[in-house]
Short mmCIF file of C-alpha atoms and ligand atoms in Angstrom, two decimals:
data_model
loop_
_atom_site.label_atom_id
_atom_site.label_comp_id
_atom_site.label_asym_id
_atom_site.label_seq_id
_atom_site.Cartn_x
_atom_site.Cartn_y
_atom_site.Cartn_z
CA UNK E 1 32.69 1.92 10.00
CA UNK E 2 30.76 3.68 12.73
CA UNK E 3 28.68 1.84 15.31
CA UNK E 4 25.27 3.47 15.75
CA UNK E 5 24.29 3.71 19.43
CA UNK E 6 21.14 5.82 19.53
CA UNK E 7 18.51 6.41 16.85
CA UNK E 8 15.71 8.93 16.56
CA UNK E 9 12.72 7.38 14.81
CA UNK E 10 11.11 10.23 12.83
CA UNK E 11 7.74 8.53 12.57
CA UNK E 12 4.75 7.21 14.49
CA UNK E 13 2.38 4.25 14.66
CA UNK E 14 3.16 0.69 13.71
CA UNK E 15 6.31 1.46 11.72
CA UNK E 16 7.92 3.40 14.57
CA UNK E 17 7.24 0.47 16.92
CA UNK E 18 8.54 -2.03 14.35
CA UNK E 19 11.82 -0.10 13.92
CA UNK E 20 12.28 0.20 17.69
CA UNK E 21 11.95 -3.57 18.07
CA UNK E 22 15.01 -4.09 15.86
CA UNK E 23 16.88 -1.29 17.62
CA UNK E 24 16.34 -3.07 20.92
CA UNK E 25 17.56 -6.38 19.47
CA UNK E 26 20.70 -4.58 18.27
CA UNK E 27 21.22 -2.95 21.66
CA UNK E 28 20.71 0.51 20.18
CA UNK E 29 18.76 3.13 22.19
CA UNK E 30 15.57 4.49 20.61
CA UNK E 31 14.17 8.02 20.74
CA UNK E 32 10.53 8.68 19.86
CA UNK E 33 8.99 11.99 18.84
CA UNK E 34 5.31 12.73 19.13
CA UNK E 35 2.65 15.28 18.31
CA UNK E 36 -0.04 16.54 20.66
CA UNK E 37 -2.53 13.90 19.42
CA UNK E 38 0.03 11.14 19.95
CA UNK E 39 0.94 11.90 23.56
CA UNK E 40 -0.32 8.47 24.60
CA UNK E 41 0.62 6.60 21.43
CA UNK E 42 2.18 3.15 21.51
CA UNK E 43 5.45 4.24 19.89
CA UNK E 44 5.96 6.77 22.70
CA UNK E 45 5.61 4.02 25.32
CA UNK E 46 7.85 1.71 23.34
CA UNK E 47 10.86 4.02 23.05
CA UNK E 48 13.67 4.47 25.56
CA UNK E 49 13.05 8.22 25.46
CA UNK E 50 10.30 10.37 23.92
CA UNK E 51 10.03 14.07 23.12
CA UNK E 52 7.12 16.28 22.01
CA UNK E 53 7.63 18.07 18.68
CA UNK E 54 4.48 20.11 18.19
CA UNK E 55 0.75 20.18 17.64
CA UNK E 56 -1.33 17.50 15.96
CA UNK E 57 -1.23 18.38 12.22
CA UNK E 58 1.81 16.67 10.71
CA UNK E 59 2.93 19.95 9.12
CA UNK E 60 3.53 21.20 12.66
CA UNK E 61 5.16 18.04 14.03
CA UNK E 62 6.25 14.99 12.04
CA UNK E 63 7.14 17.12 9.01
CA UNK E 64 9.21 19.67 10.92
CA UNK E 65 12.80 18.99 9.85
CA UNK E 66 14.20 21.62 12.25
CA UNK E 67 12.49 20.14 15.30
CA UNK E 68 13.44 16.56 14.46
CA UNK E 69 17.10 17.43 14.05
CA UNK E 70 17.04 19.53 17.20
CA UNK E 71 15.66 16.63 19.26
CA UNK E 72 18.15 14.19 17.72
CA UNK E 73 21.06 16.48 18.58
CA UNK E 74 19.90 17.32 22.09
CA UNK E 75 19.15 13.72 22.99
CA UNK E 76 22.56 12.54 21.77
CA UNK E 77 21.42 10.44 18.79
CA UNK E 78 23.87 9.53 16.09
CA UNK E 79 21.30 8.56 13.45
CA UNK E 80 17.72 9.11 12.24
CA UNK E 81 15.44 6.45 10.77
CA UNK E 82 12.63 8.03 8.73
CA UNK E 83 10.30 4.97 8.42
CA UNK E 84 7.90 5.40 5.48
CA UNK E 85 5.62 8.34 4.64
CA UNK E 86 6.17 11.77 6.24
CA UNK E 87 9.79 12.78 5.44
CA UNK E 88 11.06 9.37 4.34
CA UNK E 89 11.35 10.44 0.69
CA UNK E 90 12.18 14.07 1.23
CA UNK E 91 15.68 14.73 -0.10
CA UNK E 92 15.91 18.02 1.83
CA UNK E 93 15.45 16.08 5.04
CA UNK E 94 18.15 13.53 4.18
CA UNK E 95 20.47 16.40 3.29
CA UNK E 96 19.70 18.34 6.48
CA UNK E 97 20.31 15.22 8.59
CA UNK E 98 23.72 14.65 7.00
CA UNK E 99 24.62 18.34 7.24
CA UNK E 100 23.97 18.08 10.98
CA UNK E 101 26.55 15.29 11.20
CA UNK E 102 23.92 12.66 11.82
CA UNK E 103 23.54 9.41 9.88
CA UNK E 104 20.44 9.18 7.69
CA UNK E 105 19.34 5.53 7.63
CA UNK E 106 18.48 5.41 3.96
CA UNK E 107 19.92 6.32 0.59
CA UNK E 108 21.84 9.40 -0.48
CA UNK E 109 19.70 12.55 -0.91
CA UNK E 110 20.54 12.59 -4.63
CA UNK E 111 18.95 9.16 -5.16
CA UNK E 112 15.87 10.28 -3.21
CA UNK E 113 15.56 13.36 -5.38
CA UNK E 114 16.06 11.44 -8.62
CA UNK E 115 13.48 8.79 -7.76
CA UNK E 116 11.06 11.41 -6.37
CA UNK E 117 10.31 12.61 -9.87
CA UNK E 118 8.46 10.01 -11.90
CA UNK E 119 9.71 11.35 -15.22
CA UNK E 120 13.35 11.70 -14.11
CA UNK E 121 13.34 8.20 -12.62
CA UNK E 122 11.77 6.75 -15.78
CA UNK E 123 14.56 8.32 -17.80
CA UNK E 124 17.31 7.12 -15.44
CA UNK E 125 15.96 3.57 -15.21
CA UNK E 126 15.54 3.28 -18.95
CA UNK E 127 19.17 4.33 -19.35
CA UNK E 128 20.06 1.74 -16.71
CA UNK E 129 18.47 -0.97 -18.85
CA UNK E 130 14.97 -1.43 -17.44
CA UNK E 131 11.91 -1.50 -19.69
CA UNK E 132 9.63 1.42 -18.67
CA UNK E 133 5.89 1.89 -19.26
CA UNK E 134 5.52 3.53 -22.71
CA UNK E 135 4.99 7.26 -22.30
CA UNK E 136 6.76 10.52 -21.62
CA UNK E 137 9.99 11.04 -19.76
CA UNK E 138 9.38 14.71 -19.13
CA UNK E 139 6.28 16.65 -18.05
CA UNK E 140 4.03 18.08 -20.80
CA UNK E 141 4.44 21.78 -21.49
CA UNK E 142 0.97 22.68 -22.75
CA UNK E 143 -2.30 21.38 -24.15
CA UNK E 144 -1.02 21.15 -27.74
CA UNK E 145 1.89 19.01 -26.69
CA UNK E 146 -0.44 16.87 -24.57
CA UNK E 147 -2.78 16.23 -27.51
CA UNK E 148 0.11 15.34 -29.76
CA UNK E 149 1.72 12.86 -27.33
CA UNK E 150 -1.65 11.33 -26.37
CA UNK E 151 -2.25 10.58 -30.05
CA UNK E 152 1.16 8.88 -30.28
CA UNK E 153 0.77 6.80 -27.11
CA UNK E 154 -2.88 5.91 -27.70
CA UNK E 155 -5.81 5.43 -25.33
CA UNK E 156 -6.45 4.40 -22.61
CA UNK E 157 -3.73 6.39 -20.87
CA UNK E 158 -2.94 7.73 -17.45
CA UNK E 159 -2.34 11.34 -16.50
CA UNK E 160 0.10 11.36 -13.61
CA UNK E 161 1.48 14.03 -11.32
CA UNK E 162 5.27 14.02 -11.77
CA UNK E 163 5.86 14.27 -8.02
CA UNK E 164 2.77 12.22 -7.10
CA UNK E 165 2.61 9.38 -4.61
CA UNK E 166 0.29 7.29 -2.48
CA UNK E 167 -1.98 6.58 -5.44
CA UNK E 168 -2.94 10.26 -5.64
CA UNK E 169 -2.75 12.53 -8.67
CA UNK E 170 -3.58 9.85 -11.22
CA UNK E 171 -6.37 9.91 -13.82
CA UNK E 172 -7.45 7.27 -16.28
CA UNK E 173 -8.28 8.79 -19.68
CA UNK E 174 -10.29 6.62 -22.04
CA UNK E 175 -10.66 8.97 -25.00
CA UNK E 176 -9.68 12.35 -26.39
CA UNK E 177 -12.77 14.19 -25.06
CA UNK E 178 -11.70 13.50 -21.48
CA UNK E 179 -8.12 14.61 -22.00
CA UNK E 180 -8.07 18.41 -21.75
CA UNK E 181 -10.66 18.84 -18.94
CA UNK E 182 -8.88 16.17 -16.86
CA UNK E 183 -5.49 17.71 -17.55
CA UNK E 184 -6.65 21.08 -16.21
CA UNK E 185 -8.01 19.53 -13.02
CA UNK E 186 -5.00 17.25 -12.57
CA UNK E 187 -2.60 20.19 -12.78
CA UNK E 188 -4.29 22.20 -10.06
CA UNK E 189 -4.68 19.10 -7.88
CA UNK E 190 -0.99 18.25 -8.29
CA UNK E 191 -0.07 21.79 -7.30
CA UNK E 192 -2.13 21.71 -4.11
CA UNK E 193 -1.14 18.15 -3.13
CA UNK E 194 2.51 17.99 -4.17
CA UNK E 195 3.51 21.64 -4.52
CA UNK E 196 4.18 21.21 -8.25
CA UNK E 197 1.70 21.21 -11.17
CA UNK E 198 3.82 19.04 -13.52
CA UNK E 199 1.85 16.32 -15.29
CA UNK E 200 2.98 13.64 -17.72
CA UNK E 201 1.26 10.77 -19.48
CA UNK E 202 1.91 7.07 -19.82
CA UNK E 203 0.15 4.15 -21.46
CA UNK E 204 -2.48 2.49 -19.32
CA UNK E 205 -1.55 -1.18 -19.05
CA UNK E 206 -4.75 -3.26 -19.20
CA UNK E 207 -5.48 -5.98 -16.62
CA UNK E 208 -2.29 -5.03 -14.80
CA UNK E 209 -0.41 -6.62 -11.96
CA UNK E 210 1.70 -4.60 -9.55
CA UNK E 211 4.78 -6.65 -8.69
CA UNK E 212 7.77 -5.17 -6.90
CA UNK E 213 11.32 -6.26 -6.15
CA UNK E 214 13.03 -5.60 -2.82
CA UNK E 215 16.69 -4.70 -3.19
CA UNK E 216 19.59 -3.96 -0.85
CA UNK E 217 22.89 -2.37 -1.75
CA UNK E 218 25.91 -1.56 0.43
CA UNK E 219 28.60 1.07 -0.12
CA UNK E 220 31.04 -1.51 -1.50
CA UNK E 221 28.92 -2.17 -4.57
CA UNK E 222 27.32 -5.42 -3.32
CA UNK E 223 23.67 -5.61 -4.29
CA UNK E 224 21.02 -8.31 -3.90
CA UNK E 225 17.31 -8.78 -4.54
CA UNK E 226 15.07 -10.46 -1.99
CA UNK E 227 12.31 -11.80 -4.20
CA UNK E 228 9.14 -10.08 -5.22
CA UNK E 229 5.89 -8.91 -3.66
CA UNK E 230 2.57 -9.18 -5.48
CA UNK E 231 0.62 -6.03 -4.61
CA UNK E 232 -2.34 -6.11 -7.00
CA UNK E 233 -5.11 -6.16 -4.40
CA UNK E 234 -5.67 -2.39 -4.33
CA UNK E 235 -8.35 0.19 -3.68
CA UNK E 236 -7.95 3.69 -5.13
CA UNK E 237 -4.56 2.64 -6.55
CA UNK E 238 -3.40 1.81 -3.00
CA UNK E 239 -2.35 -1.64 -1.82
CA UNK E 240 -4.34 -3.41 0.89
CA UNK E 241 -3.21 -7.06 0.63
CA UNK E 242 0.23 -8.19 -0.48
CA UNK E 243 1.72 -11.62 -0.91
CA UNK E 244 4.96 -13.33 -1.81
CA UNK E 245 5.72 -15.17 -3.99
CA UNK E 246 3.38 -13.82 -6.65
CA UNK E 247 0.97 -16.48 -7.90
CA UNK E 248 1.14 -14.85 -11.35
CA UNK E 249 4.79 -15.16 -12.40
CA UNK E 250 7.15 -18.12 -12.77
CA UNK E 251 10.75 -18.58 -11.61
CA UNK E 252 12.26 -17.48 -14.92
CA UNK E 253 10.46 -14.08 -14.88
CA UNK E 254 11.10 -13.74 -11.15
CA UNK E 255 14.84 -14.15 -11.71
CA UNK E 256 14.84 -11.83 -14.71
CA UNK E 257 13.05 -9.06 -12.78
CA UNK E 258 15.40 -9.50 -9.82
CA UNK E 259 18.57 -9.52 -11.88
CA UNK E 260 17.49 -6.53 -13.95
CA UNK E 261 16.56 -4.60 -10.79
CA UNK E 262 19.98 -5.29 -9.26
CA UNK E 263 21.80 -4.34 -12.42
CA UNK E 264 19.81 -1.07 -12.63
CA UNK E 265 20.51 0.01 -9.04
CA UNK E 266 24.19 -0.69 -9.54
CA UNK E 267 24.17 1.56 -12.58
CA UNK E 268 22.43 4.43 -10.79
CA UNK E 269 24.70 4.01 -7.74
CA UNK E 270 21.98 3.39 -5.18
CA UNK E 271 22.64 2.74 -1.48
CA UNK E 272 20.64 0.95 1.26
CA UNK E 273 17.17 -0.65 0.97
CA UNK E 274 14.80 0.17 -1.86
CA UNK E 275 11.98 -1.21 -3.92
CA UNK E 276 11.60 -1.27 -7.66
CA UNK E 277 7.95 -1.37 -8.64
CA UNK E 278 6.87 -2.95 -11.91
CA UNK E 279 3.59 -3.06 -13.80
CA UNK E 280 3.17 -6.45 -15.40
CA UNK E 281 0.72 -6.90 -18.27
CA UNK E 282 -1.46 -9.94 -18.90
CA UNK E 283 1.21 -11.48 -21.13
CA UNK E 284 3.73 -11.10 -18.30
CA UNK E 285 5.73 -8.29 -19.90
CA UNK E 286 7.04 -6.11 -17.09
CA UNK E 287 7.72 -2.37 -17.06
CA UNK E 288 9.40 -0.13 -14.49
CA UNK E 289 6.78 1.96 -12.67
CA UNK E 290 8.70 3.75 -9.94
CA UNK E 291 11.30 3.26 -7.27
CA UNK E 292 10.66 3.75 -3.56
CA UNK E 293 13.76 4.83 -1.72
CA UNK E 294 12.70 3.63 1.73
CA UNK E 295 11.30 0.75 3.70
CA UNK E 296 7.90 -0.31 2.29
CA UNK E 297 4.76 -0.85 4.36
CA UNK E 298 4.63 -4.44 3.08
CA UNK E 299 8.27 -5.33 3.87
CA UNK E 300 7.32 -7.95 6.54
CA UNK E 301 6.21 -10.53 3.95
CA UNK E 302 9.74 -10.49 2.51
CA UNK E 303 11.12 -10.88 6.03
CA UNK E 304 8.83 -13.84 6.68
CA UNK E 305 10.00 -15.84 3.65
CA UNK E 306 13.70 -14.86 3.72
CA UNK E 307 14.26 -14.69 7.50
CA UNK E 308 16.15 -11.42 6.92
CA UNK E 309 15.43 -8.38 9.12
CA UNK E 310 15.34 -5.50 6.62
CA UNK E 311 15.58 -2.79 9.27
CA UNK E 312 18.73 -4.42 10.65
CA UNK E 313 20.15 -4.47 7.12
CA UNK E 314 19.32 -0.77 6.71
CA UNK E 315 21.11 0.07 9.94
CA UNK E 316 24.18 -2.04 9.16
CA UNK E 317 24.49 -0.56 5.68
CA UNK E 318 24.18 2.95 7.17
CA UNK E 319 26.98 2.05 9.62
CA UNK E 320 29.18 1.21 6.65
CA UNK E 321 29.12 -2.59 6.99
CA UNK E 322 29.19 -4.79 3.92
CA UNK E 323 26.11 -6.95 3.25
CA UNK E 324 26.52 -10.14 5.30
CA UNK E 325 25.09 -12.36 2.54
CA UNK E 326 25.25 -12.77 -1.20
CA UNK E 327 22.51 -13.56 -3.72
CA UNK E 328 23.06 -17.34 -3.41
CA UNK E 329 22.42 -17.16 0.36
CA UNK E 330 18.93 -15.76 -0.13
CA UNK E 331 16.52 -18.65 -0.38
CA UNK E 332 12.89 -17.62 0.13
CA UNK E 333 10.90 -20.34 1.85
CA UNK E 334 7.12 -20.83 1.76
CA UNK E 335 4.50 -18.14 1.26
CA UNK E 336 3.55 -14.99 3.18
CA UNK E 337 0.54 -12.66 3.07
CA UNK E 338 -0.08 -9.26 4.64
CA UNK E 339 -3.45 -7.61 5.31
CA UNK E 340 -3.33 -3.91 6.11
CA UNK E 341 -5.68 -3.22 9.00
CA UNK E 342 -7.02 0.29 8.40
CA UNK E 343 -9.38 2.26 10.63
CA UNK E 344 -11.75 2.57 7.68
CA UNK E 345 -15.30 1.57 6.83
CA UNK E 346 -15.07 -0.90 3.93
CA UNK E 347 -18.86 -0.65 3.43
CA UNK E 348 -18.67 3.09 2.98
CA UNK E 349 -16.07 3.45 0.26
CA UNK E 350 -13.24 2.90 2.78
CA UNK E 351 -13.96 6.20 4.55
CA UNK E 352 -11.56 6.83 7.47
CA UNK E 353 -13.02 5.85 10.86
CA UNK E 354 -10.90 7.35 13.61
CA UNK E 355 -12.03 7.04 17.23
CA UNK E 356 -11.41 5.24 20.48
CA UNK E 357 -10.57 1.54 20.51
CA UNK E 358 -12.84 0.21 23.25
CA UNK E 359 -11.85 -3.45 23.01
CA UNK E 360 -8.89 -5.00 21.28
CA UNK E 361 -7.93 -8.61 20.99
CA UNK E 362 -4.93 -9.22 18.76
CA UNK E 363 -4.56 -12.60 17.05
CA UNK E 364 -1.31 -13.27 18.87
CA UNK E 365 -0.15 -16.81 19.16
CA UNK E 366 -0.03 -19.86 16.98
CA UNK E 367 2.45 -20.77 14.31
CA UNK E 368 3.30 -18.37 11.50
CA UNK E 369 1.46 -15.21 12.61
CA UNK E 370 3.06 -11.78 12.94
CA UNK E 371 1.28 -8.61 13.94
CA UNK E 372 2.88 -5.19 13.61
CA UNK E 373 0.48 -2.97 15.48
CA UNK E 374 0.64 0.68 16.47
CA UNK E 375 -2.37 0.73 18.80
CA UNK E 376 -3.68 -0.72 22.07
CA UNK E 377 -7.01 -1.05 23.86
CA UNK E 378 -8.16 2.38 25.04
CA UNK E 379 -6.10 4.28 22.44
CA UNK E 380 -7.86 6.97 20.45
CA UNK E 381 -6.92 6.69 16.75
CA UNK E 382 -6.27 10.32 15.73
CA UNK E 383 -7.91 11.85 12.67
CA UNK E 384 -4.72 13.59 11.61
CA UNK E 385 -2.72 10.76 10.06
CA UNK E 386 -2.87 7.76 7.76
CA UNK E 387 -5.55 5.38 9.14
CA UNK E 388 -3.29 2.29 9.02
CA UNK E 389 -3.36 0.89 12.56
CA UNK E 390 -1.75 -2.52 12.17
CA UNK E 391 -0.50 -5.12 9.73
CA UNK E 392 -1.35 -8.76 10.04
CA UNK E 393 1.09 -11.12 8.37
CA UNK E 394 0.97 -14.89 8.07
CA UNK E 395 3.42 -17.45 6.76
CA UNK E 396 2.71 -20.93 5.44
CA UNK E 397 4.71 -23.70 3.77
CA UNK E 398 2.64 -22.96 0.70
CA UNK E 399 0.15 -20.35 -0.42
CA UNK E 400 -2.97 -22.19 0.72
CA UNK E 401 -1.56 -22.70 4.20
CA UNK E 402 -0.73 -18.97 4.43
CA UNK E 403 -4.28 -18.08 3.28
CA UNK E 404 -5.95 -20.45 5.76
CA UNK E 405 -3.72 -19.14 8.54
CA UNK E 406 -4.66 -15.57 7.63
CA UNK E 407 -8.34 -16.46 7.80
CA UNK E 408 -7.84 -18.06 11.19
CA UNK E 409 -5.93 -15.00 12.47
CA UNK E 410 -8.53 -12.55 11.10
CA UNK E 411 -11.27 -14.51 12.89
CA UNK E 412 -9.30 -14.20 16.14
CA UNK E 413 -8.87 -10.43 15.65
CA UNK E 414 -11.45 -8.35 17.53
CA UNK E 415 -11.60 -4.56 17.50
CA UNK E 416 -14.55 -2.76 19.06
CA UNK E 417 -15.14 1.00 18.88
CA UNK E 418 -13.95 1.73 15.37
CA UNK E 419 -14.67 0.19 11.99
CA UNK E 420 -11.79 -1.63 10.33
CA UNK E 421 -10.98 -3.51 7.14
CA UNK E 422 -10.92 -6.90 8.98
CA UNK E 423 -14.38 -8.12 7.78
CA UNK E 424 -13.55 -7.02 4.24
CA UNK E 425 -10.39 -9.15 4.19
CA UNK E 426 -12.38 -12.22 5.20
CA UNK E 427 -14.50 -11.64 2.07
CA UNK E 428 -11.40 -11.21 -0.11
CA UNK E 429 -9.74 -14.34 1.25
CA UNK E 430 -12.69 -16.61 0.63
CA UNK E 431 -13.23 -15.45 -2.95
CA UNK E 432 -12.55 -18.37 -5.33
CA UNK E 433 -10.47 -16.17 -7.64
CA UNK E 434 -8.27 -14.99 -4.80
CA UNK E 435 -7.78 -18.57 -3.64
CA UNK E 436 -6.83 -19.56 -7.18
CA UNK E 437 -4.44 -16.58 -7.40
CA UNK E 438 -6.45 -15.42 -10.38
CA UNK E 439 -6.59 -11.64 -9.88
CA UNK E 440 -5.19 -8.31 -11.09
CA UNK E 441 -5.48 -4.69 -9.84
CA UNK E 442 -9.22 -4.65 -10.70
CA UNK E 443 -10.03 -7.38 -8.17
CA UNK E 444 -11.63 -5.13 -5.52
CA UNK E 445 -13.82 -3.26 -8.02
CA UNK E 446 -15.00 -6.63 -9.32
CA UNK E 447 -15.65 -7.97 -5.82
CA UNK E 448 -17.68 -4.85 -4.99
CA UNK E 449 -19.72 -5.20 -8.20
CA UNK E 450 -20.45 -8.86 -7.45
CA UNK E 451 -21.46 -8.07 -3.87
CA UNK E 452 -23.76 -5.27 -5.04
CA UNK E 453 -25.43 -7.62 -7.51
CA UNK E 454 -25.89 -10.21 -4.78
CA UNK E 455 -27.42 -7.59 -2.45
CA UNK E 456 -29.84 -6.56 -5.19
CA UNK E 457 -30.85 -10.17 -5.82
CA UNK E 458 -31.51 -10.72 -2.11
CA UNK E 459 -33.56 -7.50 -2.03
CA UNK E 460 -35.59 -8.63 -5.06
CA UNK E 461 -36.25 -12.04 -3.56
CA UNK E 462 -37.34 -10.58 -0.27
CA UNK E 463 -39.73 -8.24 -2.12
CA UNK E 464 -41.30 -11.18 -3.95
CA UNK E 465 -41.69 -13.06 -0.66
CA UNK E 466 -43.38 -10.01 0.90
CA UNK E 467 -45.75 -9.75 -2.05
CA UNK E 468 -46.71 -13.41 -1.83
CA UNK E 469 -47.29 -13.04 1.92
CA UNK E 470 -49.34 -9.84 1.67
CA UNK E 471 -51.50 -11.11 -1.15
CA UNK E 472 -51.88 -14.39 0.69
CA UNK E 473 -50.78 -16.28 -2.37
CA UNK E 474 -49.90 -19.91 -1.96
CA UNK E 475 -46.28 -20.76 -1.46
CA UNK E 476 -46.51 -22.76 -4.64
CA UNK E 477 -47.42 -19.80 -6.83
CA UNK E 478 -45.23 -19.76 -9.87
CA UNK E 479 -44.81 -16.56 -11.87
CA UNK E 480 -45.87 -17.03 -15.49
CA UNK E 481 -43.26 -14.77 -17.05
CA UNK E 482 -40.64 -12.11 -16.41
CA UNK E 483 -43.27 -9.38 -16.47
CA UNK E 484 -45.10 -11.08 -13.63
CA UNK E 485 -41.92 -11.44 -11.54
CA UNK E 486 -41.30 -7.73 -12.02
CA UNK E 487 -44.87 -6.89 -11.00
CA UNK E 488 -44.59 -9.05 -7.86
CA UNK E 489 -41.24 -7.45 -7.07
CA UNK E 490 -42.58 -3.90 -7.50
CA UNK E 491 -45.63 -4.70 -5.37
CA UNK E 492 -43.41 -6.30 -2.73
CA UNK E 493 -41.10 -3.28 -2.66
CA UNK E 494 -44.17 -1.07 -2.25
CA UNK E 495 -45.43 -3.18 0.70
CA UNK E 496 -41.94 -3.08 2.26
CA UNK E 497 -41.95 0.70 1.87
CA UNK E 498 -45.40 1.03 3.50
CA UNK E 499 -44.29 -1.25 6.34
CA UNK E 500 -41.36 1.00 7.06
CA UNK E 501 -43.52 4.16 7.33
P1 ADP A 601 1.97 6.20 -6.61
O1 ADP A 601 3.37 6.71 -6.65
O2 ADP A 601 0.97 7.27 -6.42
O3 ADP A 601 1.79 5.04 -5.67
P2 ADP A 601 2.29 4.42 -8.88
O4 ADP A 601 2.89 4.94 -10.13
O5 ADP A 601 3.17 3.61 -7.99
O6 ADP A 601 1.67 5.64 -8.08
O7 ADP A 601 0.99 3.57 -9.23
C1 ADP A 601 0.07 3.14 -8.25
C2 ADP A 601 -0.90 2.12 -8.87
O8 ADP A 601 -1.59 2.68 -9.98
C3 ADP A 601 -0.24 0.87 -9.44
O9 ADP A 601 0.01 -0.09 -8.47
C4 ADP A 601 -1.28 0.42 -10.46
O10 ADP A 601 -2.36 -0.23 -9.85
C5 ADP A 601 -1.78 1.73 -11.01
N1 ADP A 601 -1.00 2.13 -12.21
C6 ADP A 601 0.02 3.01 -12.25
N2 ADP A 601 0.50 3.16 -13.50
C7 ADP A 601 -0.22 2.34 -14.29
C8 ADP A 601 -0.22 2.05 -15.70
N3 ADP A 601 0.62 2.64 -16.53
N4 ADP A 601 -1.14 1.16 -16.15
C9 ADP A 601 -2.02 0.57 -15.31
N5 ADP A 601 -2.07 0.81 -14.00
C10 ADP A 601 -1.19 1.68 -13.46
#
């Protein structure tokens, strides 16, 4: 067993700060690295030491393996924590760290490589006993093969980039006409985004839920699961709100998913923290989707209900300690929700909105609220990186208490200068279907459709009111039929248009 004394955090933003908090609690020194754009970033201020590693684009800073290892060596670190994103799932990085006689706080590079390929991981997990989404376990070779397999699997199906991630490189195919043109585009996109054109197909699961299981495994073969996270509130196949426990599954399925996940990671010989993602269909059948070999963005909700610090566990496992608890000791309590606060404009298709934060009031204080933030008042959110600026997490004795607490905290949260997803979350949280826990991955599309319809109705009504006013009709005028309503509406829209000229 080797006691870690100093860690380089190869990341930025909220996750770098979050990792440093645990390091400080464990009396371990932290080293930050930063790009040009991040000279004044919060994680730089938070660390015990900080070193520049290059210009703003991540390819010249946070993705530079050579520079990261050089800083770690020169500053006397004995380990590197990769966070999530950037190099966290790059097996070459994990290998290079270990070859430099540093500890990589994460799994073995072989596990990272195996789980990095969607087809390879599907094959391995099926062999390890998990049900996988019906589809291929190797990339398609050509168009003929694609047509043949698509016929076997049936429509709708998904084209996926083998090395894809972050919700990118996926295409929904509803019928055969769409198949070949989409395949051609998907291949070239996969090549430019992931450096590899390999594409495979899997069955599209209708009305799906995304539910994932957090696991931990030490080097002595002890493995546990820490409950599930329901991650079905998504935009562009990316999560924005997560909660635990899932309102969709019962204890029997929960236990089955957990036990099967643990058995699978034991079979593949995994080490450290990881997440097994499942797609669950409307009849509650679950299928392995992919495995993430790192800390997840949404890990705090698991921490809130279990009281277990996952970063501490990662560090202790990397030091060679056995897990300090067994499955029976893990007793999730209450409910937790996370809202991802992005610097994005929710009313403009979630377009990134970088810029300077002129005013910031965090919802700190009160029972059951946690905020993992990477920004401060006066900070300029750079355009170069993921626009996630903070995560707001609430805990409650039950789901409704957690939801009400989240609403309270969102109302206390004030950010001026940039647009954020805060107002959007207030709309999600007051939706009757969200409150009932009655949602799947299509929830946001549906919410947007409903809001558009409502906007149109308000517009129509205001046009009719204008018409009545302009024509000096009595307030009691009643349209005789639908045709008349439409005529009033068209006339009203015309008056509104003239008024605006
Ligand atoms: P990535 O690695 O890019 O995050 P994933 O395979 O984890 O991609 O899938 C991301 C999201 O895409 C899922 O959470 C889900 O909403 C949707 N998805 C993926 N595969 C399927 C499928 N077979 N059927 C239905 N939805 C899917």
